Each structure stands twice: as structure tokens, then as C-alpha cells.
PDB file of C-alpha atoms in Angstrom:
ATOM      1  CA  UNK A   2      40.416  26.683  36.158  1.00 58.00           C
ATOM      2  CA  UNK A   3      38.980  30.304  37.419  1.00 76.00           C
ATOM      3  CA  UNK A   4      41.893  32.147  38.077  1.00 91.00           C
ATOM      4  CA  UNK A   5      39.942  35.641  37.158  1.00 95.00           C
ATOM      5  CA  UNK A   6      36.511  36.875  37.906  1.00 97.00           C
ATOM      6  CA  UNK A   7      34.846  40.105  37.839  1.00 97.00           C
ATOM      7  CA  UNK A   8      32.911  42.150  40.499  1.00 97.00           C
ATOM      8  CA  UNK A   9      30.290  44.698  38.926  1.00 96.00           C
ATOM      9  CA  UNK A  10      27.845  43.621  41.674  1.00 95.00           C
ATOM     10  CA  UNK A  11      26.263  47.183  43.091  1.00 92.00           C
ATOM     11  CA  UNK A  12      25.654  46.814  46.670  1.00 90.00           C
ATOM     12  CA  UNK A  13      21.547  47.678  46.047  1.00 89.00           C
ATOM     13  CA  UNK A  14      21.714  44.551  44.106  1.00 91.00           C
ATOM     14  CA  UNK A  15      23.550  42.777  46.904  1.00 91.00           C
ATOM     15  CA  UNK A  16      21.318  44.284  49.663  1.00 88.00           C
ATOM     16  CA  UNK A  17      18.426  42.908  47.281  1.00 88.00           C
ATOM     17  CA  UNK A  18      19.870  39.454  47.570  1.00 88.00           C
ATOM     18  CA  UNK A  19      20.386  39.652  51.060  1.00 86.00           C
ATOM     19  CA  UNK A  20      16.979  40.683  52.057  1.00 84.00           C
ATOM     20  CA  UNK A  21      14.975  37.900  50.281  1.00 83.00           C
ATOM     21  CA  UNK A  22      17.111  35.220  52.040  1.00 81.00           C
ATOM     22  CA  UNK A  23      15.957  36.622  54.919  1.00 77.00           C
ATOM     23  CA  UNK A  24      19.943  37.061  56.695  1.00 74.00           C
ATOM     24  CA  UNK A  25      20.699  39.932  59.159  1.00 69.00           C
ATOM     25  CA  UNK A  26      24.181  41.340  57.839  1.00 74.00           C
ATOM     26  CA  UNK A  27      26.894  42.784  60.265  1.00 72.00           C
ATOM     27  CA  UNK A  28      27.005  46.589  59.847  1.00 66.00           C
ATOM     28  CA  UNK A  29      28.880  47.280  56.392  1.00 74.00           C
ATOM     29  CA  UNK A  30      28.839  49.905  54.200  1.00 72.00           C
ATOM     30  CA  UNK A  31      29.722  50.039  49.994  1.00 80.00           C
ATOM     31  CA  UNK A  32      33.242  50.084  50.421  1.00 83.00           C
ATOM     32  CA  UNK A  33      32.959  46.224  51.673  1.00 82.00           C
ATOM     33  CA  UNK A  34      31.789  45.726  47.792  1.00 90.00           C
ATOM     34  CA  UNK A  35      34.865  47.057  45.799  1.00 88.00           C
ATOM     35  CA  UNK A  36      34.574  46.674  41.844  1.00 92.00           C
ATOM     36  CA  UNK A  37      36.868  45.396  39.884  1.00 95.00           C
ATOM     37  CA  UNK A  38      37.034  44.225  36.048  1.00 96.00           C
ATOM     38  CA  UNK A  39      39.414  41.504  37.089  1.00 96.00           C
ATOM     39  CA  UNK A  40      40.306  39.802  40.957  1.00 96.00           C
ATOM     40  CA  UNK A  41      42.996  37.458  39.969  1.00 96.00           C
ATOM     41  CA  UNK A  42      45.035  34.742  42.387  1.00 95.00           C
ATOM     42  CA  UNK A  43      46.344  37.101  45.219  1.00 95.00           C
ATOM     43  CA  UNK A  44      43.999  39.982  44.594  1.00 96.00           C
ATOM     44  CA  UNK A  45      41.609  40.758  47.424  1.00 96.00           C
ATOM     45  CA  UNK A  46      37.461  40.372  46.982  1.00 96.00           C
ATOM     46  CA  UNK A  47      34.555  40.679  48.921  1.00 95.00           C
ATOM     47  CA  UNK A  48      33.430  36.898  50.477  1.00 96.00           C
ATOM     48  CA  UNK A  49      30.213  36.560  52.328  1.00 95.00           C
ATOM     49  CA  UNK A  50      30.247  34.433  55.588  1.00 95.00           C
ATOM     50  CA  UNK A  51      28.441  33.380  58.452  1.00 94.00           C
ATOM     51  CA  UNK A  52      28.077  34.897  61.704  1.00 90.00           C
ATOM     52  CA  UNK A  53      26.214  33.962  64.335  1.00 86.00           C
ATOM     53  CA  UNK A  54      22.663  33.749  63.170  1.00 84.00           C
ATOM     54  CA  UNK A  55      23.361  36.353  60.317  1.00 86.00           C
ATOM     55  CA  UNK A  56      26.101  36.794  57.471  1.00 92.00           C
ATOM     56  CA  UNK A  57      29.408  39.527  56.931  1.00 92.00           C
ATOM     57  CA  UNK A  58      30.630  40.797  54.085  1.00 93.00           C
ATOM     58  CA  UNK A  59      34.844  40.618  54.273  1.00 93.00           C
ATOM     59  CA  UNK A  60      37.701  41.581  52.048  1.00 94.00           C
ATOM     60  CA  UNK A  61      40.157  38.087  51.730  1.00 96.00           C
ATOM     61  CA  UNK A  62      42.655  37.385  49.062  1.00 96.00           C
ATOM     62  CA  UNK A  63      42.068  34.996  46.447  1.00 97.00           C
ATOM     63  CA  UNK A  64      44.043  31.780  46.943  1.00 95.00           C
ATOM     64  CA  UNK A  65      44.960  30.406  50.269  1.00 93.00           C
ATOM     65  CA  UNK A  66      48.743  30.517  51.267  1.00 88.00           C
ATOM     66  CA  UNK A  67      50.927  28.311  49.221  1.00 85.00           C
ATOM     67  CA  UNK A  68      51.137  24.277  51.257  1.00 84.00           C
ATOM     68  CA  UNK A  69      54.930  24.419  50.858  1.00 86.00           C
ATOM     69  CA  UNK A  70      57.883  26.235  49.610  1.00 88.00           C
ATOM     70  CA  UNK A  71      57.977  26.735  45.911  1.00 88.00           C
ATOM     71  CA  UNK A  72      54.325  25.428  45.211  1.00 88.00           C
ATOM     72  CA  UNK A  73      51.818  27.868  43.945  1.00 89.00           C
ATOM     73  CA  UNK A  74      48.716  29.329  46.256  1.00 89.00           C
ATOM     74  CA  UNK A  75      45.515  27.415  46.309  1.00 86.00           C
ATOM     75  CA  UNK A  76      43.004  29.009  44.500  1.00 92.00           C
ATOM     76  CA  UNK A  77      40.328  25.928  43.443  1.00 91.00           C
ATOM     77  CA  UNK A  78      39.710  22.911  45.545  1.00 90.00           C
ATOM     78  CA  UNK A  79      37.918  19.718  44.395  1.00 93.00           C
ATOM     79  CA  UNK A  80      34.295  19.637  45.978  1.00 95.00           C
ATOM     80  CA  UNK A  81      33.728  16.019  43.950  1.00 93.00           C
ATOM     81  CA  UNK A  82      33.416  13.500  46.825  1.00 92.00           C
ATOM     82  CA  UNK A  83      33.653  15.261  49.916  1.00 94.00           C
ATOM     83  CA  UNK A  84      32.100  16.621  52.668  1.00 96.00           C
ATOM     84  CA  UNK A  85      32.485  20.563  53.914  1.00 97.00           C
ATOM     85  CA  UNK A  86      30.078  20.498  56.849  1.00 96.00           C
ATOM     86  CA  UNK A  87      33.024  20.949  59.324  1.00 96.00           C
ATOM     87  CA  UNK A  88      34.772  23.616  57.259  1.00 97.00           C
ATOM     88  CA  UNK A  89      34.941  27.021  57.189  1.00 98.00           C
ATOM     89  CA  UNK A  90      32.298  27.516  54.554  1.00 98.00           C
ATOM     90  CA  UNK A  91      31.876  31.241  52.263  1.00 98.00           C
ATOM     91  CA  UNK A  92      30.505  32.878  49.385  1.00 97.00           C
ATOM     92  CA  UNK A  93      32.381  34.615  46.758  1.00 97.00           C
ATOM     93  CA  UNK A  94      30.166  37.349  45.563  1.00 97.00           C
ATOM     94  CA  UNK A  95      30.356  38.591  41.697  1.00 97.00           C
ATOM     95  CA  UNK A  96      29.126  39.483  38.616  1.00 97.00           C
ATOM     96  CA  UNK A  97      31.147  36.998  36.355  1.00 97.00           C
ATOM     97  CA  UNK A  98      33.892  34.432  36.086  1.00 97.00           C
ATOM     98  CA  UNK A  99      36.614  33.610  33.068  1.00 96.00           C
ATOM     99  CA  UNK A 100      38.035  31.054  32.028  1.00 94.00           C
ATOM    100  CA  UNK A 101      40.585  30.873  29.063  1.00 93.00           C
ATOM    101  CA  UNK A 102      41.360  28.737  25.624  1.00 89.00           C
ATOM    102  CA  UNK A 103      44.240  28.475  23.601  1.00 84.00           C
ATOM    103  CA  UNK A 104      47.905  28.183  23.895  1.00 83.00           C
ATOM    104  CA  UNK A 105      49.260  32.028  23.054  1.00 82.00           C
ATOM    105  CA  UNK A 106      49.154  34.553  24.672  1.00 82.00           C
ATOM    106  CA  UNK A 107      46.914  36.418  24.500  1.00 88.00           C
ATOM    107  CA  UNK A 108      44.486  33.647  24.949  1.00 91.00           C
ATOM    108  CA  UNK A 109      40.806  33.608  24.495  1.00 92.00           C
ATOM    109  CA  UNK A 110      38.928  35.363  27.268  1.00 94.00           C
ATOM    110  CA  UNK A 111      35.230  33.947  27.933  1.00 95.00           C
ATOM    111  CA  UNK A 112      33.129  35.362  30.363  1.00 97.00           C
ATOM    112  CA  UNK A 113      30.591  33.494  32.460  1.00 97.00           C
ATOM    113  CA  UNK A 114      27.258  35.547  34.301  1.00 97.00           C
ATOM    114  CA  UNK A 115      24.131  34.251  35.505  1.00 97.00           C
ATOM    115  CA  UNK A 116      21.416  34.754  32.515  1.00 97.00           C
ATOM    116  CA  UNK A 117      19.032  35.970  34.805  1.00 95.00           C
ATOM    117  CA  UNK A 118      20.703  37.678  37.385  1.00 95.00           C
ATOM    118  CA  UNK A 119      23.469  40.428  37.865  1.00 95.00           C
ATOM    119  CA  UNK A 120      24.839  38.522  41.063  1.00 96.00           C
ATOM    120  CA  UNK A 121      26.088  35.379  41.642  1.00 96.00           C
ATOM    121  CA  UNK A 122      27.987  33.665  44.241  1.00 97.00           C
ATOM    122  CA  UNK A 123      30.741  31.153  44.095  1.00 98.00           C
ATOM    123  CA  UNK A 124      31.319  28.503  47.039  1.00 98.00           C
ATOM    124  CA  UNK A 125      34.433  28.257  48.575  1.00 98.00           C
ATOM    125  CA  UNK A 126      36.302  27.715  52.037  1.00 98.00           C
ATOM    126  CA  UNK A 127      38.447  30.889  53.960  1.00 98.00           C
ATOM    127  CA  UNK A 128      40.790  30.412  55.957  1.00 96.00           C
ATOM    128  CA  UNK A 129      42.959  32.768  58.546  1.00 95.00           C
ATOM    129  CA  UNK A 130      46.545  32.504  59.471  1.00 91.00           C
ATOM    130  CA  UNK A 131      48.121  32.843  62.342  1.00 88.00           C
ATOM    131  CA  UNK A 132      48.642  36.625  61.762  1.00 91.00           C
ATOM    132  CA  UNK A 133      44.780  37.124  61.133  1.00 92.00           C
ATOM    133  CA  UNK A 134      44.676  37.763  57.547  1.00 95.00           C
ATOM    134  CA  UNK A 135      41.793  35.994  55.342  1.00 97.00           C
ATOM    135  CA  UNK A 136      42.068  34.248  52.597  1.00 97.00           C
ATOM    136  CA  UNK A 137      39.887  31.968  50.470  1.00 97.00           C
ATOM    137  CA  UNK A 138      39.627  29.370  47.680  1.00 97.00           C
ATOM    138  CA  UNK A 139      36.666  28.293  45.305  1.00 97.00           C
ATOM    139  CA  UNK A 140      35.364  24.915  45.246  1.00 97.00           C
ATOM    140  CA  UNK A 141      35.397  23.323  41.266  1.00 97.00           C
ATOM    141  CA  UNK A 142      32.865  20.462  40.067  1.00 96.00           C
ATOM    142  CA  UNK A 143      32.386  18.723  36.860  1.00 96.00           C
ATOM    143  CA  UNK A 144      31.205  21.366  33.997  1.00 96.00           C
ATOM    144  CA  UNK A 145      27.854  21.856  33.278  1.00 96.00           C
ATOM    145  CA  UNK A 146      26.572  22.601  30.026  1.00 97.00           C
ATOM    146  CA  UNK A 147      27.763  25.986  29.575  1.00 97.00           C
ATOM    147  CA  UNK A 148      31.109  25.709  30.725  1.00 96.00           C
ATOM    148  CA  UNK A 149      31.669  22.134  29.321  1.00 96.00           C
ATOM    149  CA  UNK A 150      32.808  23.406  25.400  1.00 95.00           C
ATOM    150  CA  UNK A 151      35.508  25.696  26.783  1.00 94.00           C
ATOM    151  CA  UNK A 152      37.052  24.024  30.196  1.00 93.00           C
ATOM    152  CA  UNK A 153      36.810  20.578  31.740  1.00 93.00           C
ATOM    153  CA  UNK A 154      36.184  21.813  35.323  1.00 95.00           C
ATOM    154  CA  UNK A 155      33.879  24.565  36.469  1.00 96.00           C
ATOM    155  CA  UNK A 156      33.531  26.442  39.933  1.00 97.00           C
ATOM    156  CA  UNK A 157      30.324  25.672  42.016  1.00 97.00           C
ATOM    157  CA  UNK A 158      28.273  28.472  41.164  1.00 98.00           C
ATOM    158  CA  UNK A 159      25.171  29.464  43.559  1.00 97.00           C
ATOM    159  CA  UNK A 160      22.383  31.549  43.047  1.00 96.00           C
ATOM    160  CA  UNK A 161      21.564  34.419  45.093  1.00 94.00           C
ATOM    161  CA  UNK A 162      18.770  32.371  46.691  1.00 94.00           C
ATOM    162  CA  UNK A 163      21.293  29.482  47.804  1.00 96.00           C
ATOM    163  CA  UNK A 164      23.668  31.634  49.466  1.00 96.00           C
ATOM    164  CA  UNK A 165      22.172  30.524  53.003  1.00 95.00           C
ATOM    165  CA  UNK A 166      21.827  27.111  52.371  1.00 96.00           C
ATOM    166  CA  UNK A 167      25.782  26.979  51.533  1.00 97.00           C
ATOM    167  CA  UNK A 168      26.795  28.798  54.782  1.00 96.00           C
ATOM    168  CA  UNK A 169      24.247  27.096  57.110  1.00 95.00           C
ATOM    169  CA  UNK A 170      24.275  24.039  54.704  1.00 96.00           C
ATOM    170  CA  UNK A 171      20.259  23.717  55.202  1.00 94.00           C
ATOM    171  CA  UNK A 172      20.773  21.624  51.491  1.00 95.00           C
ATOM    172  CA  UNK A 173      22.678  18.651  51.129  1.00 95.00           C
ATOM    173  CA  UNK A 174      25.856  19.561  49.777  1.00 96.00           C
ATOM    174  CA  UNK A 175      25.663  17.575  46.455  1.00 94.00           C
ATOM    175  CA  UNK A 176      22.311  19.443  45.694  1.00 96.00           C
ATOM    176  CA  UNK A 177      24.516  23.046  46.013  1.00 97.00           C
ATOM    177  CA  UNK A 178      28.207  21.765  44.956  1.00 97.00           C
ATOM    178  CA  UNK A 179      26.978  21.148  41.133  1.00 96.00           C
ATOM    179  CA  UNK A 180      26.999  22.468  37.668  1.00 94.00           C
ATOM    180  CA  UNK A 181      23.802  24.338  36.778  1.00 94.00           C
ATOM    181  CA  UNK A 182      21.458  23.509  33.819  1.00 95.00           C
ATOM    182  CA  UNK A 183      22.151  24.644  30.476  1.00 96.00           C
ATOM    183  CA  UNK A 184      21.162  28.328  29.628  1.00 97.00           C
ATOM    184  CA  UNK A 185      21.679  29.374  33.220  1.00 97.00           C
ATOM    185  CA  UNK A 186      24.630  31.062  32.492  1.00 97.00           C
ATOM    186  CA  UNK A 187      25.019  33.672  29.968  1.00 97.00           C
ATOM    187  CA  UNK A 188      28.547  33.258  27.831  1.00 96.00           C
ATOM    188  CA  UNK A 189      30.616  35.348  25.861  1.00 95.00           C
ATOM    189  CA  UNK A 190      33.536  36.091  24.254  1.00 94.00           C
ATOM    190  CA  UNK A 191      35.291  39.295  25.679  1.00 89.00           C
ATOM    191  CA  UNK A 192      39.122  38.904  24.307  1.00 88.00           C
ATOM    192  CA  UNK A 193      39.995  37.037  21.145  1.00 85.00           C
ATOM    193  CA  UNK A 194      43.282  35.416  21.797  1.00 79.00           C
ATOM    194  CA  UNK A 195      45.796  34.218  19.286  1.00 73.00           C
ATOM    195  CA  UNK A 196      45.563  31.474  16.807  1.00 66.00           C
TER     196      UNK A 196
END
């Protein structure tokens, strides 16, 4: 599942999201939109979230805390079935997400971007713990088209334009928490991996 993702999104191009849905945003500045080529499990990104009427851009680290001793952090949750209209819900904001064939390492790389737009959002859940720091995870569905040939799950992506609907969930949630039509994401290969 997406372990990895990339954030090339400029924070015009975020701004420009922002504006056409419409959503105040809590003062911020560029820095709140760090790049990075790779935010893997226990990395920190930038995660959109309500507040109030409007939205806030926040740093959290990819995965919530592990459940129990010894087991790993939680990094996708299952959106197949259930309902997330009393959770704490975000948006992951990026440019792309991997995901990974083959058994070697190095494995195959393959990189995942909207075809017709250089932002994208993931759904997911934050949390905070009892010390105040943020976390969050991604929520997974059944692959679409795209995704389907290389990995058996896929995240929930969103569109710029369903951002709002997610946090305010103004949609039903199985009309947001699903794969997207074929040839709505652009995919290539980035890193041959070993045979």
C-alpha cells in the first residue's frame, strides 16, 4: 500500500485550489507547504483540515502511533464499509503517490499524479496524542483502473474540487471514498527495480 508520496505542490497552485472551493484558510505562509521527493511512514507532510467554517494547513507525521508494542505505525486504514462522519476527517495534499512491484530490492517504483492536475489530495483521519503532536493515516479502497495492474488496494484520491466535501462531508462518503475512472491518473515508471 502507499507508504511514499511526493509533494511538488507550489503553494500558488494550492492557493488556486483553495480559492475555487470557496474555504477561508487560517493565516499560513509557504513554509506550511514543504517539498519533498519522498514523505515516507514517519516523515512529516502538510494535511489540510477543518476549522471552524474555514480549513488549516498543518505539518503531521505520516502514520498514526503504533496500537501496541512491537506492531508497526498505521499508515492506511480500510474506508470499504464504514462510516467517518464522526471522525477526525483531513486531506493529504500532494503532487503524487508510489506504490511498488517486485520482490528485490530495488523494486519497481511507479508513480501516480492526477492527469489533469498538479495537486491532488488524499483522504485520511489525524489524530493527536496526549502530548499534542499530529499525526495522520490515509484511507485505501478497491483499485481503480489505473492502479489495479500494479497493486490490489489504492488510497482514496480526491480532486482539488472535493477537498470540502471530504472535510464537511457535504457528499456521501461512498461518492468521495472511491477509485477514480480510468485515465484520471497519469502513471509512470520512475525506478526500474530488479528482476
Amino acid at each position: 500500500m502507499c507508504n511514499d508520496y511526493e509533494q511538488h505542490v507550489k503553494y500558488a497552485e494550492y492557493q488556486r485550489a483553495l480559492a475555487a472551493l470557496d474555504l477561508a484558510a487560517s493565516a499560513e505562509d509557504e513554509t506550511a507547504l514543504a517539498l519533498a521527493d519522498d514523505i515516507r511512514i514517519g516523515d512529516t507532510g502538510p494535511v489540510l483540515r477543518a476549522r471552524g467554517n474555514g480549513v488549516e494547513l498543518v505539518p503531521m507525521r505520516f502514520g498514526f502511533p503504533p496500537p501496541r508494542p512491537k506492531a508497526s505505525p498505521v499508515f492506511n486504514f480500510k474506508s470499504d464499509g464504514r462510516s467517518f462522519a464522526e471522525s477526525r476527517r483531513c486531506v493529504v495534499v500532494l503532487s503524487a503517490f508510489f506504490e511498488f512491484t517486485g520482490t528485490k530490492y530495488p523494486k519497481t517504483k511507479h508513480r501516480f499524479a492526477l492527469a489533469d492536475s498538479p495537486v491532488m489530495g488524499i483522504a485520511g483521519l489525524w489524530s493527536e496524542d496526549k502530548d499534542g503532536a499530529l499525526s495522520f493515516t490515509m484511507l485505501t479502497t478497491e483499485p481503480g483502473p489505473d492502479v489495479a495492474p500494479i497493486h490490489n488496494r489504492q488510497v482514496c484520491v480526491l480532486r482539488p474540487e472535493e477537498w470540502a466535501a471530504w472535510l464537511f462531508l457535504t457528499e456521501q462518503e461512498q461518492d468521495l471514498l472511491r477509485p477514480l475512472p480510468g485515465g484520471s491518473l497519469a502513471v509512470e515508471v520512475v525506478r526500474e527495480g530488479q528482476k
